[in-house]
Amino acid sequence: MLALVDAALVNVSVVLALLIRFDGRLPDRYVYAYFPLVAVARTVLAVAGFYALGLYHSLWRYASVREFLGVARAVSLNALPFALMVFTRVVPGFPRSVVILSWVFDVALVAGVRLLARLWRETHAARQTAVTADTGRRVLIVGAGEAGTMVARELVRHEELRYVPVGFVDDDPHKQGMRVAGLPVLGTRGVLTDLIERHRIDDIIIAMPSAPASVIRDIHERCSGKVRLRTLPGVYELIDGRVTIQQIRDIQLEDLLGRREIRLDLDQIASYLSGERVLVTGAGGSIGSELCRQVARFQPTELLLLGNEENSIFEIQTELSFQYPDLQVTPIIANIRDGSRMNQIYATYRPTVVFHAAAHKHVPLMEAHPAEAVKNNVTGTRICAELAEQYGVKRFVLISTDKAVNPTSVMGATKRVAEMIIQQLNGRGTRFMAVRFGNVLGSRGSVVPLFREQIARGGPVTVTHPDVQRYFMTIPEAVSLVIQAGAMGLGGEVFVLDMGEPVKIADLARNLIRLSGREPDRDIPIVFIGLRPGEKLFEELLTSEEGTTATQHTRIYVAREAVTAIHGDFRKKLCALEAAAETGDEEQILRWLRELIPTYRPARSNVTQAPASAMV
């Protein structure tokens, strides 16, 4: 049907052009010159050209500016043969002005017919919106830019969801009182609370993909408990530039914290992972499993998943085997503290890159079980690192923590010793490096899942201290930077990730309570229980002896270690520490940790200096 309409329109445009050219008259000689030969040729060329350029493969009721630009291009190309006929006098004496006028009418008529389909659909949607206005969910869109416009159109398009877009909120003074996508700009963020009540708003959608976290927090605080708050993914997640209903999601904690976009040097990463045999220890954990997911993208020859817990290893193996069917994924159940088993693994599989993520990380638990912390975090790291050197591993990347800096906990102290171990081994062939960062959102045992469980039970939410602060990253963000740091390392570095600004845990708890649709201290109480053994008010990323050196990546720095931090009888002290862990002598463990790390300030007050004669 559309082809038949187009066939008529391309000829009507010539007739209209002749009428304008000759003041409403159609001279017979021009009519006979055009019909039938030229008209037939023009009709056939137009329909064939429009078909070739895809004008009959679009759903015009969903057409956008891009489709109408395609119409203009197709009409212009179709006008060329007619213009050639006129200017070469194949059609003798035909007015050249008619060529230009007919092109104008072609664009207007061919595009206009298609625009009618779009207008019909939007008129139908408007009628449907009017019908559902009293029963549908009334939506206010924050952000009257391109993303907001697309959101408004999506809501209208999916009338079956019964959303009723009411208008926009935007801080741009030039947009106030204007209409965007047929909806009014009702005001700025400052009057958001009033607009919610005045227009009986049920949902707010934040359509600002690049908005900073401060703006998201402001909107969240103004709307908390009043409406359902939703948003779009970050601007770098909207790969195709389209907004769909499926991409609109509830506000998450990560939106309130705000993270800058990570830019990775993919070529640099691929050069040290592609074609390599990569071993990830602790592969079933939060960090380890995400390391496996991201490493798999770079097509290693084999990905070795090592862990001590069979269910988690089975889950990540199943996931990777489905997503990367051509990748050889090998699950390995083993304990990194078992030297003979680990030697067998290195000898059998010969890994060339190792990411060492296996560790005990819970601060209070490790305070209660220091021997286990030493066995896993110190002995386990030493075994893995020494075997890496023995079997010619190219790169060994240790996942460390900000709690290793001026540690007050056993966990932090053991991770600092682990850093010192790999620095001692560096320079003998394998490139050893550590990557130090803070807490990761959503990792096992972290504060966020704990708070969510407490909120689900109705509270209270327990916070150790009103002023306690921590650095936070998302798991994918931390792992991406770890992999990038592994590509940059020359050996011996302790990389420090830019964690942004520290976050007060009390504020984190309040935000999570609001995200659950309740009010802190009214619906869910917050109770302060005091710092636990080994905890600090503020975490640090550098020791007092360290500074940082910038790298080519804006989010990664290198800690400049004091040379005196690792010297002399380190090996003897390390052996004494491991021996104390084997016997379970907690007092000796704390003494040797203090000997190895002068800045260690254990929570227990009865720790004395270890005598020199006790070294083994």
Coordinates of C-alpha atoms in Angstrom, one line a residue:
M1 CA 0.0 0.0 0.0
L2 CA 2.8 2.4 0.9
A3 CA 4.5 1.7 -2.4
L4 CA 1.3 2.5 -4.3
V5 CA 0.9 5.8 -2.4
D6 CA 4.5 6.7 -3.1
A7 CA 4.0 6.0 -6.8
A8 CA 1.2 8.5 -6.9
L9 CA 2.9 11.1 -4.7
V10 CA 6.1 11.4 -6.8
N11 CA 3.9 12.3 -9.8
V12 CA 1.6 14.6 -7.8
S13 CA 4.7 16.5 -6.7
V14 CA 5.5 17.3 -10.4
V15 CA 2.0 18.4 -11.1
L16 CA 2.0 20.7 -8.1
A17 CA 5.4 22.1 -9.1
L18 CA 4.0 22.9 -12.6
L19 CA 0.9 24.5 -11.1
I20 CA 3.1 26.8 -9.0
R21 CA 5.5 27.5 -11.8
F22 CA 2.6 28.6 -14.2
D23 CA 0.3 30.3 -11.7
G24 CA -2.2 27.5 -11.4
R25 CA -2.3 26.4 -15.0
L26 CA -1.0 23.2 -16.6
P27 CA 0.3 23.9 -20.1
D28 CA -0.5 20.9 -22.3
R29 CA 2.9 20.6 -23.8
Y30 CA 4.5 20.1 -20.5
V31 CA 1.9 17.5 -19.5
Y32 CA 2.5 15.6 -22.7
A33 CA 6.3 15.9 -22.3
Y34 CA 6.1 14.4 -18.8
F35 CA 3.4 11.8 -19.3
P36 CA 3.6 8.9 -19.9
L37 CA 7.2 8.0 -20.5
V38 CA 8.9 10.2 -17.9
A39 CA 6.2 9.5 -15.3
V40 CA 6.6 5.7 -15.7
A41 CA 10.3 5.9 -15.5
R42 CA 10.2 8.2 -12.5
T43 CA 7.6 6.0 -10.7
V44 CA 9.6 2.8 -11.2
L45 CA 12.9 4.4 -10.1
A46 CA 11.2 5.9 -7.1
V47 CA 9.6 2.7 -5.8
A48 CA 12.7 0.6 -6.6
G49 CA 15.0 3.2 -4.9
F50 CA 12.8 3.6 -1.9
Y51 CA 12.7 -0.2 -1.5
A52 CA 16.5 -0.5 -1.8
L53 CA 17.1 2.2 0.8
G54 CA 14.8 0.5 3.3
L55 CA 11.8 2.9 3.3
Y56 CA 9.4 -0.1 3.2
H57 CA 11.2 -1.9 6.1
S58 CA 10.4 0.7 8.8
L59 CA 7.5 0.8 11.3
W60 CA 6.6 4.4 10.7
R61 CA 4.4 4.7 13.7
Y62 CA 7.7 4.4 15.7
A63 CA 9.7 6.6 13.4
S64 CA 12.2 9.1 14.7
V65 CA 14.2 11.9 13.2
R66 CA 16.7 9.4 11.8
E67 CA 14.0 7.7 9.7
F68 CA 12.8 11.0 8.3
L69 CA 16.3 11.9 7.4
G70 CA 16.4 8.6 5.5
V71 CA 13.3 9.7 3.6
A72 CA 15.0 13.0 2.6
R73 CA 18.0 11.0 1.4
A74 CA 15.9 8.6 -0.7
V75 CA 13.9 11.4 -2.3
S76 CA 17.0 13.3 -3.1
L77 CA 18.6 10.3 -4.8
N78 CA 15.4 9.6 -6.7
A79 CA 15.3 13.3 -8.0
L80 CA 18.7 12.9 -9.7
P81 CA 17.5 10.9 -12.7
F82 CA 14.6 13.4 -13.3
A83 CA 17.0 16.3 -13.0
L84 CA 19.4 14.7 -15.4
M85 CA 16.5 14.2 -17.9
V86 CA 15.6 17.9 -17.7
F87 CA 19.1 19.4 -17.8
T88 CA 20.1 17.2 -20.7
R89 CA 16.9 18.0 -22.5
V90 CA 15.6 14.4 -22.7
V91 CA 12.4 16.2 -21.8
P92 CA 12.8 19.2 -24.1
G93 CA 11.9 22.6 -22.8
F94 CA 10.9 21.4 -19.4
P95 CA 11.3 24.2 -16.8
R96 CA 14.3 23.6 -14.5
S97 CA 12.6 25.2 -11.6
V98 CA 10.1 22.4 -11.6
V99 CA 12.9 20.0 -10.7
I100 CA 13.6 21.9 -7.4
L101 CA 9.9 22.4 -6.6
S102 CA 9.0 18.8 -7.2
W103 CA 11.9 17.8 -4.9
V104 CA 10.4 20.0 -2.2
F105 CA 7.0 18.4 -2.7
D106 CA 8.4 14.9 -2.8
V107 CA 10.1 15.4 0.6
A108 CA 6.9 16.9 2.1
L109 CA 4.5 14.4 0.7
V110 CA 6.5 11.2 1.1
A111 CA 7.6 12.2 4.7
G112 CA 4.1 13.6 5.5
V113 CA 2.3 10.3 4.7
R114 CA 4.7 8.5 7.1
L115 CA 4.3 11.2 9.7
L116 CA 0.6 10.6 9.7
A117 CA 1.3 7.0 11.0
R118 CA 3.3 8.4 13.8
L119 CA 0.7 11.1 14.6
W120 CA -2.1 8.5 14.6
R121 CA -0.2 6.3 17.0
E122 CA 0.6 9.2 19.4
T123 CA -2.9 10.5 19.3
H124 CA -4.1 7.0 20.1
A125 CA -1.6 6.8 23.0
A126 CA -2.8 10.2 24.3
R127 CA -6.4 9.0 24.3
Q128 CA -5.2 5.8 26.1
T129 CA -3.3 8.0 28.6
A130 CA -6.4 10.1 29.2
V131 CA -8.4 6.9 29.9
T132 CA -5.8 5.6 32.4
A133 CA -5.0 8.9 34.0
D134 CA -7.1 8.1 37.0
T135 CA -5.9 4.5 37.4
G136 CA -2.3 4.5 36.1
R137 CA 0.9 5.4 38.0
R138 CA 1.6 9.1 37.7
V139 CA 5.3 9.7 36.8
L140 CA 7.5 12.7 37.1
I141 CA 10.7 12.7 35.1
V142 CA 13.8 14.5 36.5
G143 CA 15.9 15.7 33.6
A144 CA 14.3 17.3 30.4
G145 CA 17.3 16.4 28.2
E146 CA 17.6 13.7 25.5
A147 CA 17.4 10.8 28.0
G148 CA 14.3 12.3 29.6
T149 CA 12.7 12.8 26.3
M150 CA 13.3 9.2 25.4
V151 CA 12.0 8.0 28.7
A152 CA 8.7 10.0 28.2
R153 CA 8.2 8.5 24.8
E154 CA 8.9 5.0 26.1
L155 CA 6.3 5.5 28.9
V156 CA 3.7 6.6 26.3
R157 CA 4.6 3.8 24.0
H158 CA 4.1 1.1 26.6
E159 CA 0.5 2.0 27.6
E160 CA 0.0 -1.6 28.8
L161 CA 2.2 -0.7 31.8
R162 CA -0.3 2.0 32.8
Y163 CA 2.3 4.8 33.4
V164 CA 1.1 8.3 33.1
P165 CA 4.0 10.8 32.5
V166 CA 2.9 14.1 34.1
G167 CA 5.9 16.4 33.3
F168 CA 9.5 17.1 33.8
V169 CA 11.7 18.6 36.5
D170 CA 14.9 20.3 35.3
D171 CA 17.3 22.9 36.9
D172 CA 18.0 24.7 33.5
P173 CA 16.3 28.1 33.8
H174 CA 15.8 28.3 30.1
K175 CA 13.5 25.2 30.1
Q176 CA 11.2 26.5 32.8
G177 CA 7.6 26.8 31.5
M178 CA 8.5 25.1 28.2
R179 CA 7.1 21.8 26.9
V180 CA 9.3 18.8 26.0
A181 CA 7.9 15.8 24.1
G182 CA 4.5 17.3 24.7
L183 CA 5.0 17.5 28.5
P184 CA 5.5 20.6 30.6
V185 CA 8.7 21.4 32.6
L186 CA 7.0 22.0 36.0
G187 CA 10.0 23.3 38.0
T188 CA 13.4 22.7 39.5
R189 CA 14.7 20.2 42.0
G190 CA 14.0 22.8 44.7
V191 CA 10.3 22.4 44.4
L192 CA 10.3 18.7 43.9
T193 CA 8.6 17.9 47.2
D194 CA 5.8 20.4 46.4
L195 CA 5.3 19.0 42.9
I196 CA 5.0 15.4 44.3
E197 CA 2.1 16.5 46.4
R198 CA 0.4 18.9 44.0
H199 CA 0.4 16.4 41.0
R200 CA -0.2 13.2 43.1
I201 CA 3.1 11.6 41.8
D202 CA 3.6 7.9 42.4
D203 CA 7.0 7.4 40.7
I204 CA 10.0 9.6 39.9
I205 CA 12.4 8.6 37.2
I206 CA 15.9 10.2 37.2
A207 CA 16.8 10.5 33.5
M208 CA 20.3 12.0 34.0
P209 CA 22.8 9.2 33.2
S210 CA 25.8 11.3 34.0
A211 CA 24.4 13.0 37.1
P212 CA 26.9 13.1 40.0
A213 CA 26.1 11.2 43.2
S214 CA 25.5 14.5 45.1
V215 CA 22.5 15.2 42.8
I216 CA 21.1 11.7 43.2
R217 CA 21.4 11.9 47.0
D218 CA 19.6 15.3 47.0
I219 CA 16.7 13.9 45.0
H220 CA 16.7 10.8 47.1
E221 CA 16.5 12.8 50.3
R222 CA 13.7 15.0 49.0
C223 CA 11.6 12.0 47.8
S224 CA 12.4 9.4 50.4
G225 CA 9.3 7.7 51.7
K226 CA 7.0 9.7 49.4
V227 CA 7.3 8.0 46.0
R228 CA 9.1 5.2 44.3
L229 CA 12.4 6.4 42.9
R230 CA 13.9 5.0 39.8
T231 CA 16.8 5.8 37.5
L232 CA 18.7 4.9 34.3
P233 CA 22.1 3.1 34.1
G234 CA 25.2 5.2 34.0
V235 CA 25.9 7.0 30.7
Y236 CA 28.7 4.5 29.9
E237 CA 26.3 1.6 30.3
L238 CA 23.9 3.0 27.7
I239 CA 25.9 1.6 24.9
D240 CA 23.4 1.9 22.1
G241 CA 22.1 5.4 23.1
R242 CA 18.6 4.0 23.5
V243 CA 16.4 4.0 26.6
T244 CA 14.0 1.2 27.2
I245 CA 11.6 0.3 29.9
Q246 CA 13.9 -2.6 30.8
Q247 CA 16.8 -0.3 31.5
I248 CA 14.8 1.8 34.0
R249 CA 15.6 0.4 37.4
D250 CA 15.2 1.2 41.1
I251 CA 17.8 3.5 42.7
Q252 CA 20.7 1.5 44.2
L253 CA 23.2 2.2 46.8
E254 CA 25.9 2.6 44.2
D255 CA 24.0 5.5 42.6
L256 CA 24.1 7.4 45.9
L257 CA 27.8 6.8 46.4
G258 CA 28.7 7.8 42.9
R259 CA 31.7 6.3 41.0
R260 CA 33.6 7.8 38.1
E261 CA 33.8 5.9 34.9
I262 CA 36.7 3.4 34.6
R263 CA 38.7 3.6 31.4
L264 CA 40.8 0.6 30.8
D265 CA 43.6 0.1 28.4
L266 CA 42.2 -3.1 26.8
D267 CA 45.2 -3.6 24.5
Q268 CA 47.6 -3.5 27.4
I269 CA 45.4 -5.9 29.4
A270 CA 44.9 -8.3 26.5
S271 CA 48.7 -8.4 25.9
Y272 CA 49.4 -10.1 29.3
L273 CA 46.2 -12.2 29.6
S274 CA 45.4 -13.4 26.1
G275 CA 46.8 -16.9 25.4
E276 CA 48.0 -17.3 29.0
R277 CA 47.1 -19.9 31.6
V278 CA 45.6 -17.9 34.4
L279 CA 45.2 -19.2 38.0
V280 CA 42.8 -17.4 40.3
T281 CA 42.9 -18.5 44.0
G282 CA 39.8 -17.9 46.0
A283 CA 37.9 -18.1 42.8
G284 CA 34.6 -18.8 44.5
G285 CA 34.6 -15.6 46.5
S286 CA 33.2 -12.2 45.7
I287 CA 36.4 -10.7 44.3
G288 CA 37.8 -14.0 43.0
S289 CA 34.6 -14.9 41.0
E290 CA 34.5 -11.4 39.4
L291 CA 38.2 -11.7 38.5
C292 CA 37.3 -14.9 36.7
R293 CA 34.5 -13.2 34.8
Q294 CA 36.6 -10.3 33.7
V295 CA 39.7 -12.4 32.9
A296 CA 37.6 -14.7 30.7
R297 CA 36.8 -11.8 28.4
F298 CA 40.5 -11.6 27.3
Q299 CA 40.6 -15.2 26.0
P300 CA 43.2 -16.9 28.1
T301 CA 44.3 -20.4 27.0
E302 CA 43.0 -21.8 30.3
L303 CA 41.4 -20.4 33.4
L304 CA 42.1 -22.3 36.6
L305 CA 39.5 -21.8 39.3
L306 CA 41.1 -22.7 42.7
G307 CA 39.0 -22.7 45.9
N308 CA 38.4 -24.5 49.1
E309 CA 34.6 -24.5 49.0
E310 CA 33.1 -26.7 46.3
N311 CA 29.7 -25.1 45.9
S312 CA 31.1 -21.7 45.0
I313 CA 33.7 -23.1 42.6
F314 CA 30.9 -25.2 40.9
E315 CA 28.7 -22.1 40.5
I316 CA 31.4 -19.9 38.9
Q317 CA 32.6 -22.8 36.7
T318 CA 29.0 -23.4 35.5
E319 CA 28.5 -19.6 34.8
L320 CA 31.7 -19.3 32.8
S321 CA 31.2 -22.5 30.8
F322 CA 27.8 -21.2 29.7
Q323 CA 29.0 -17.7 28.9
Y324 CA 32.3 -18.7 27.3
P325 CA 31.8 -22.2 25.8
D326 CA 35.1 -22.1 23.9
L327 CA 37.2 -21.2 27.0
Q328 CA 38.8 -24.1 28.9
V329 CA 37.7 -23.6 32.5
T330 CA 39.3 -26.0 35.0
P331 CA 37.9 -26.1 38.6
I332 CA 40.4 -27.1 41.3
I333 CA 39.4 -27.9 44.9
A334 CA 42.4 -27.2 47.2
N335 CA 43.6 -25.4 50.3
I336 CA 46.4 -22.8 49.7
R337 CA 47.9 -23.8 53.0
D338 CA 48.6 -27.3 51.8
G339 CA 52.1 -27.0 50.3
S340 CA 52.3 -30.4 48.7
R341 CA 48.9 -30.1 47.1
M342 CA 49.7 -26.6 45.8
N343 CA 53.1 -27.9 44.4
Q344 CA 51.2 -30.6 42.6
I345 CA 48.8 -28.0 41.1
Y346 CA 51.6 -25.7 39.9
A347 CA 53.5 -28.7 38.4
T348 CA 50.5 -30.1 36.6
Y349 CA 48.9 -26.9 35.2
R350 CA 51.9 -24.6 34.9
P351 CA 50.0 -21.3 35.3
T352 CA 51.7 -18.2 33.8
V353 CA 49.6 -15.5 35.5
V354 CA 48.3 -15.8 39.1
F355 CA 45.7 -13.6 40.9
H356 CA 45.9 -14.4 44.6
A357 CA 42.5 -13.5 46.1
A358 CA 42.2 -16.3 48.7
A359 CA 42.3 -14.8 52.2
H360 CA 40.6 -14.6 55.5
K361 CA 39.2 -11.1 55.7
H362 CA 36.7 -10.7 58.6
V363 CA 38.4 -8.5 61.2
P364 CA 36.6 -9.5 64.4
L365 CA 36.8 -13.2 63.5
M366 CA 40.5 -13.0 62.8
E367 CA 41.0 -11.2 66.2
A368 CA 39.5 -14.3 67.8
H369 CA 41.4 -16.7 65.6
P370 CA 44.8 -15.2 64.9
A371 CA 46.5 -18.5 64.1
E372 CA 44.0 -19.1 61.3
A373 CA 44.7 -15.6 59.9
V374 CA 48.4 -16.3 59.8
K375 CA 48.1 -19.8 58.3
N376 CA 45.8 -18.5 55.5
N377 CA 47.0 -15.0 54.8
V378 CA 50.7 -15.4 55.5
T379 CA 51.6 -19.1 55.0
G380 CA 49.2 -19.5 52.2
T381 CA 50.5 -16.5 50.4
R382 CA 54.1 -17.5 50.9
I383 CA 53.4 -21.0 49.5
C384 CA 51.6 -19.7 46.4
A385 CA 54.2 -17.0 45.8
E386 CA 57.3 -19.3 46.2
L387 CA 55.8 -21.8 43.9
A388 CA 55.1 -19.1 41.4
E389 CA 58.8 -18.2 41.4
Q390 CA 59.8 -21.9 41.2
Y391 CA 57.6 -22.7 38.2
G392 CA 58.3 -19.5 36.2
V393 CA 55.0 -17.6 36.6
K394 CA 55.2 -14.4 34.7
R395 CA 53.0 -12.2 36.9
F396 CA 51.7 -12.7 40.4
V397 CA 49.1 -10.2 41.7
L398 CA 48.2 -10.2 45.4
I399 CA 44.8 -8.7 46.4
S400 CA 45.5 -6.7 49.5
T401 CA 43.5 -4.2 51.6
D402 CA 43.6 -0.8 53.1
K403 CA 43.5 -2.5 56.5
A404 CA 47.2 -3.5 55.9
V405 CA 48.1 0.2 56.5
N406 CA 49.2 1.0 60.1
P407 CA 47.2 -2.1 61.1
T408 CA 45.3 -2.4 64.3
S409 CA 43.9 -5.8 63.5
V410 CA 45.4 -9.3 63.0
M411 CA 43.7 -9.5 59.6
G412 CA 45.3 -6.2 58.5
A413 CA 48.7 -7.2 59.9
T414 CA 48.7 -10.5 58.2
K415 CA 47.9 -8.9 54.8
R416 CA 50.7 -6.4 55.3
V417 CA 53.1 -9.3 55.9
A418 CA 51.8 -10.9 52.7
E419 CA 52.7 -7.7 50.8
M420 CA 56.2 -7.9 52.3
I421 CA 56.6 -11.5 51.3
I422 CA 56.0 -10.8 47.6
Q423 CA 58.3 -7.8 47.7
Q424 CA 61.0 -10.0 49.1
L425 CA 60.6 -12.5 46.3
N426 CA 60.4 -9.9 43.5
G427 CA 63.4 -9.6 41.2
R428 CA 64.1 -13.3 40.6
G429 CA 62.1 -13.7 37.4
T430 CA 58.4 -13.4 38.4
R431 CA 56.9 -10.0 38.6
F432 CA 55.3 -9.8 42.0
M433 CA 52.9 -6.9 42.8
A434 CA 50.1 -6.1 45.3
V435 CA 46.9 -4.1 44.8
R436 CA 45.5 -2.4 47.9
F437 CA 41.9 -1.1 48.1
G438 CA 39.1 -0.7 50.6
N439 CA 35.7 -2.3 51.1
V440 CA 33.7 -3.5 48.2
L441 CA 29.9 -3.1 48.0
G442 CA 28.0 -6.4 48.2
S443 CA 30.9 -8.7 48.9
R444 CA 30.3 -11.6 51.2
G445 CA 30.2 -10.6 54.9
S446 CA 30.4 -6.9 54.1
V447 CA 28.4 -4.3 55.9
V448 CA 25.8 -3.8 53.1
P449 CA 24.3 -7.3 53.1
L450 CA 24.3 -7.2 56.9
F451 CA 22.4 -3.9 57.0
R452 CA 19.9 -5.2 54.4
E453 CA 19.2 -8.3 56.5
Q454 CA 18.7 -6.2 59.6
I455 CA 16.3 -3.9 57.7
A456 CA 14.4 -6.9 56.4
R457 CA 13.9 -8.0 60.0
G458 CA 12.6 -4.6 61.0
G459 CA 15.7 -3.4 62.6
P460 CA 17.6 -2.2 64.5
V461 CA 20.5 -1.5 62.2
T462 CA 23.7 -1.7 64.2
V463 CA 26.6 0.7 63.5
T464 CA 29.8 0.6 65.5
H465 CA 30.4 4.3 65.9
P466 CA 28.7 7.5 64.7
D467 CA 31.9 8.8 63.1
V468 CA 33.3 5.6 61.6
Q469 CA 34.2 5.9 57.9
R470 CA 35.3 3.5 55.2
Y471 CA 36.3 3.6 51.6
F472 CA 34.0 1.8 49.2
M473 CA 34.1 0.5 45.6
T474 CA 31.9 -1.8 43.6
I475 CA 33.1 -5.3 43.0
P476 CA 33.4 -4.9 39.1
E477 CA 35.2 -1.5 39.6
A478 CA 37.8 -2.9 42.0
V479 CA 38.5 -5.9 39.9
S480 CA 38.8 -3.9 36.7
L481 CA 41.5 -1.8 38.3
V482 CA 43.2 -4.8 39.7
I483 CA 43.5 -6.3 36.2
Q484 CA 44.7 -3.0 34.9
A485 CA 47.3 -2.7 37.6
G486 CA 48.5 -6.2 36.8
A487 CA 49.2 -5.0 33.2
M488 CA 51.2 -2.0 34.4
G489 CA 53.3 -3.7 37.1
L490 CA 57.1 -4.0 36.5
G491 CA 57.5 -6.0 39.8
G492 CA 57.7 -5.1 43.4
E493 CA 55.0 -2.4 43.4
V494 CA 52.1 -2.0 45.9
F495 CA 49.4 -0.4 43.8
V496 CA 46.9 1.8 45.6
L497 CA 43.5 2.4 44.0
D498 CA 41.8 5.7 44.1
M499 CA 38.8 5.0 46.3
G500 CA 37.2 8.4 46.1
E501 CA 35.9 10.0 49.3
P502 CA 35.4 7.9 52.4
V503 CA 31.8 7.3 53.4
K504 CA 30.3 7.5 56.9
I505 CA 28.8 4.1 57.8
A506 CA 26.0 5.8 59.6
D507 CA 25.1 7.7 56.4
L508 CA 25.3 4.4 54.5
A509 CA 22.9 2.8 56.9
R510 CA 20.4 5.7 56.6
N511 CA 20.6 5.6 52.8
L512 CA 19.9 1.8 52.8
I513 CA 16.9 2.3 55.1
R514 CA 15.5 5.0 52.7
L515 CA 16.1 2.8 49.7
S516 CA 13.9 0.2 51.4
G517 CA 11.1 2.7 51.5
R518 CA 11.3 3.5 55.2
E519 CA 12.6 6.3 57.3
P520 CA 15.7 6.0 59.5
D521 CA 15.2 6.5 63.3
R522 CA 11.4 6.5 62.7
D523 CA 10.6 3.1 61.0
I524 CA 14.0 1.5 61.5
P525 CA 16.2 2.5 64.5
I526 CA 20.0 2.9 64.2
V527 CA 21.9 1.6 67.3
F528 CA 25.6 2.4 67.9
I529 CA 27.3 -0.6 69.5
G530 CA 31.0 0.6 69.8
L531 CA 34.1 -0.4 67.8
R532 CA 34.9 -4.0 67.7
P533 CA 38.4 -5.4 68.5
G534 CA 40.9 -4.5 65.7
E535 CA 38.6 -1.8 64.1
K536 CA 39.6 1.8 63.5
L537 CA 37.5 4.9 63.0
F538 CA 39.3 5.7 59.7
E539 CA 41.0 3.5 57.3
E540 CA 44.2 4.6 55.5
L541 CA 45.6 3.7 52.1
L542 CA 49.2 4.6 52.9
T543 CA 51.6 4.2 55.8
S544 CA 53.3 7.2 57.3
E545 CA 56.5 6.2 55.5
E546 CA 54.8 6.0 52.1
G547 CA 53.9 8.5 49.5
T548 CA 52.4 7.8 46.1
T549 CA 53.7 7.9 42.6
A550 CA 51.3 8.6 39.8
T551 CA 50.9 6.0 37.0
Q552 CA 49.5 6.5 33.5
H553 CA 46.1 5.5 34.8
T554 CA 44.2 8.2 36.7
R555 CA 42.8 5.8 39.3
I556 CA 45.9 3.8 40.1
Y557 CA 48.9 4.9 42.2
V558 CA 52.1 3.2 43.4
A559 CA 53.0 3.3 47.1
R560 CA 56.6 4.4 47.5
E561 CA 57.7 1.8 50.2
A562 CA 60.3 2.8 52.7
V563 CA 63.4 0.7 52.1
T564 CA 63.8 0.0 55.8
A565 CA 60.4 -1.5 56.0
I566 CA 61.7 -4.9 54.7
H567 CA 65.2 -5.8 55.7
G568 CA 67.7 -8.0 57.6
D569 CA 66.2 -10.9 59.4
F570 CA 62.8 -10.7 57.8
R571 CA 62.9 -14.4 56.9
K572 CA 63.7 -15.5 60.4
K573 CA 60.9 -13.5 61.9
L574 CA 58.5 -14.8 59.3
C575 CA 59.5 -18.4 60.2
A576 CA 58.9 -17.6 63.9
L577 CA 55.5 -16.2 63.1
E578 CA 54.4 -19.3 61.1
A579 CA 55.8 -21.6 63.9
A580 CA 53.7 -19.7 66.5
A581 CA 50.6 -20.1 64.3
E582 CA 51.2 -23.9 64.0
T583 CA 51.3 -24.2 67.8
G584 CA 48.4 -21.8 68.3
D585 CA 50.4 -19.6 70.6
E586 CA 48.4 -16.3 70.2
E587 CA 50.7 -14.2 72.4
Q588 CA 53.7 -15.2 70.3
I589 CA 51.7 -14.5 67.1
L590 CA 51.0 -11.0 68.2
R591 CA 54.6 -10.4 69.3
W592 CA 56.1 -11.5 65.9
L593 CA 53.5 -9.5 64.0
R594 CA 54.7 -6.5 66.0
E595 CA 58.3 -7.4 65.2
L596 CA 57.6 -7.6 61.5
I597 CA 55.4 -4.5 61.4
P598 CA 56.6 -1.7 63.7
T599 CA 53.4 0.3 62.9
Y600 CA 51.1 -2.5 64.1
R601 CA 49.1 -1.5 67.1
P602 CA 47.2 -4.6 68.2
A603 CA 43.9 -4.2 70.0
R604 CA 45.2 -6.5 72.8
S605 CA 47.3 -4.5 75.3
N606 CA 49.4 -7.4 76.7
V607 CA 51.7 -7.7 73.7
T608 CA 55.4 -7.4 74.5
Q609 CA 58.5 -7.2 72.2
A610 CA 59.7 -10.6 71.1
P611 CA 63.3 -11.3 72.4
A612 CA 66.0 -11.7 69.7
S613 CA 66.9 -15.1 71.1
A614 CA 63.4 -16.4 70.2
M615 CA 64.1 -16.1 66.5
V616 CA 64.2 -19.4 64.6

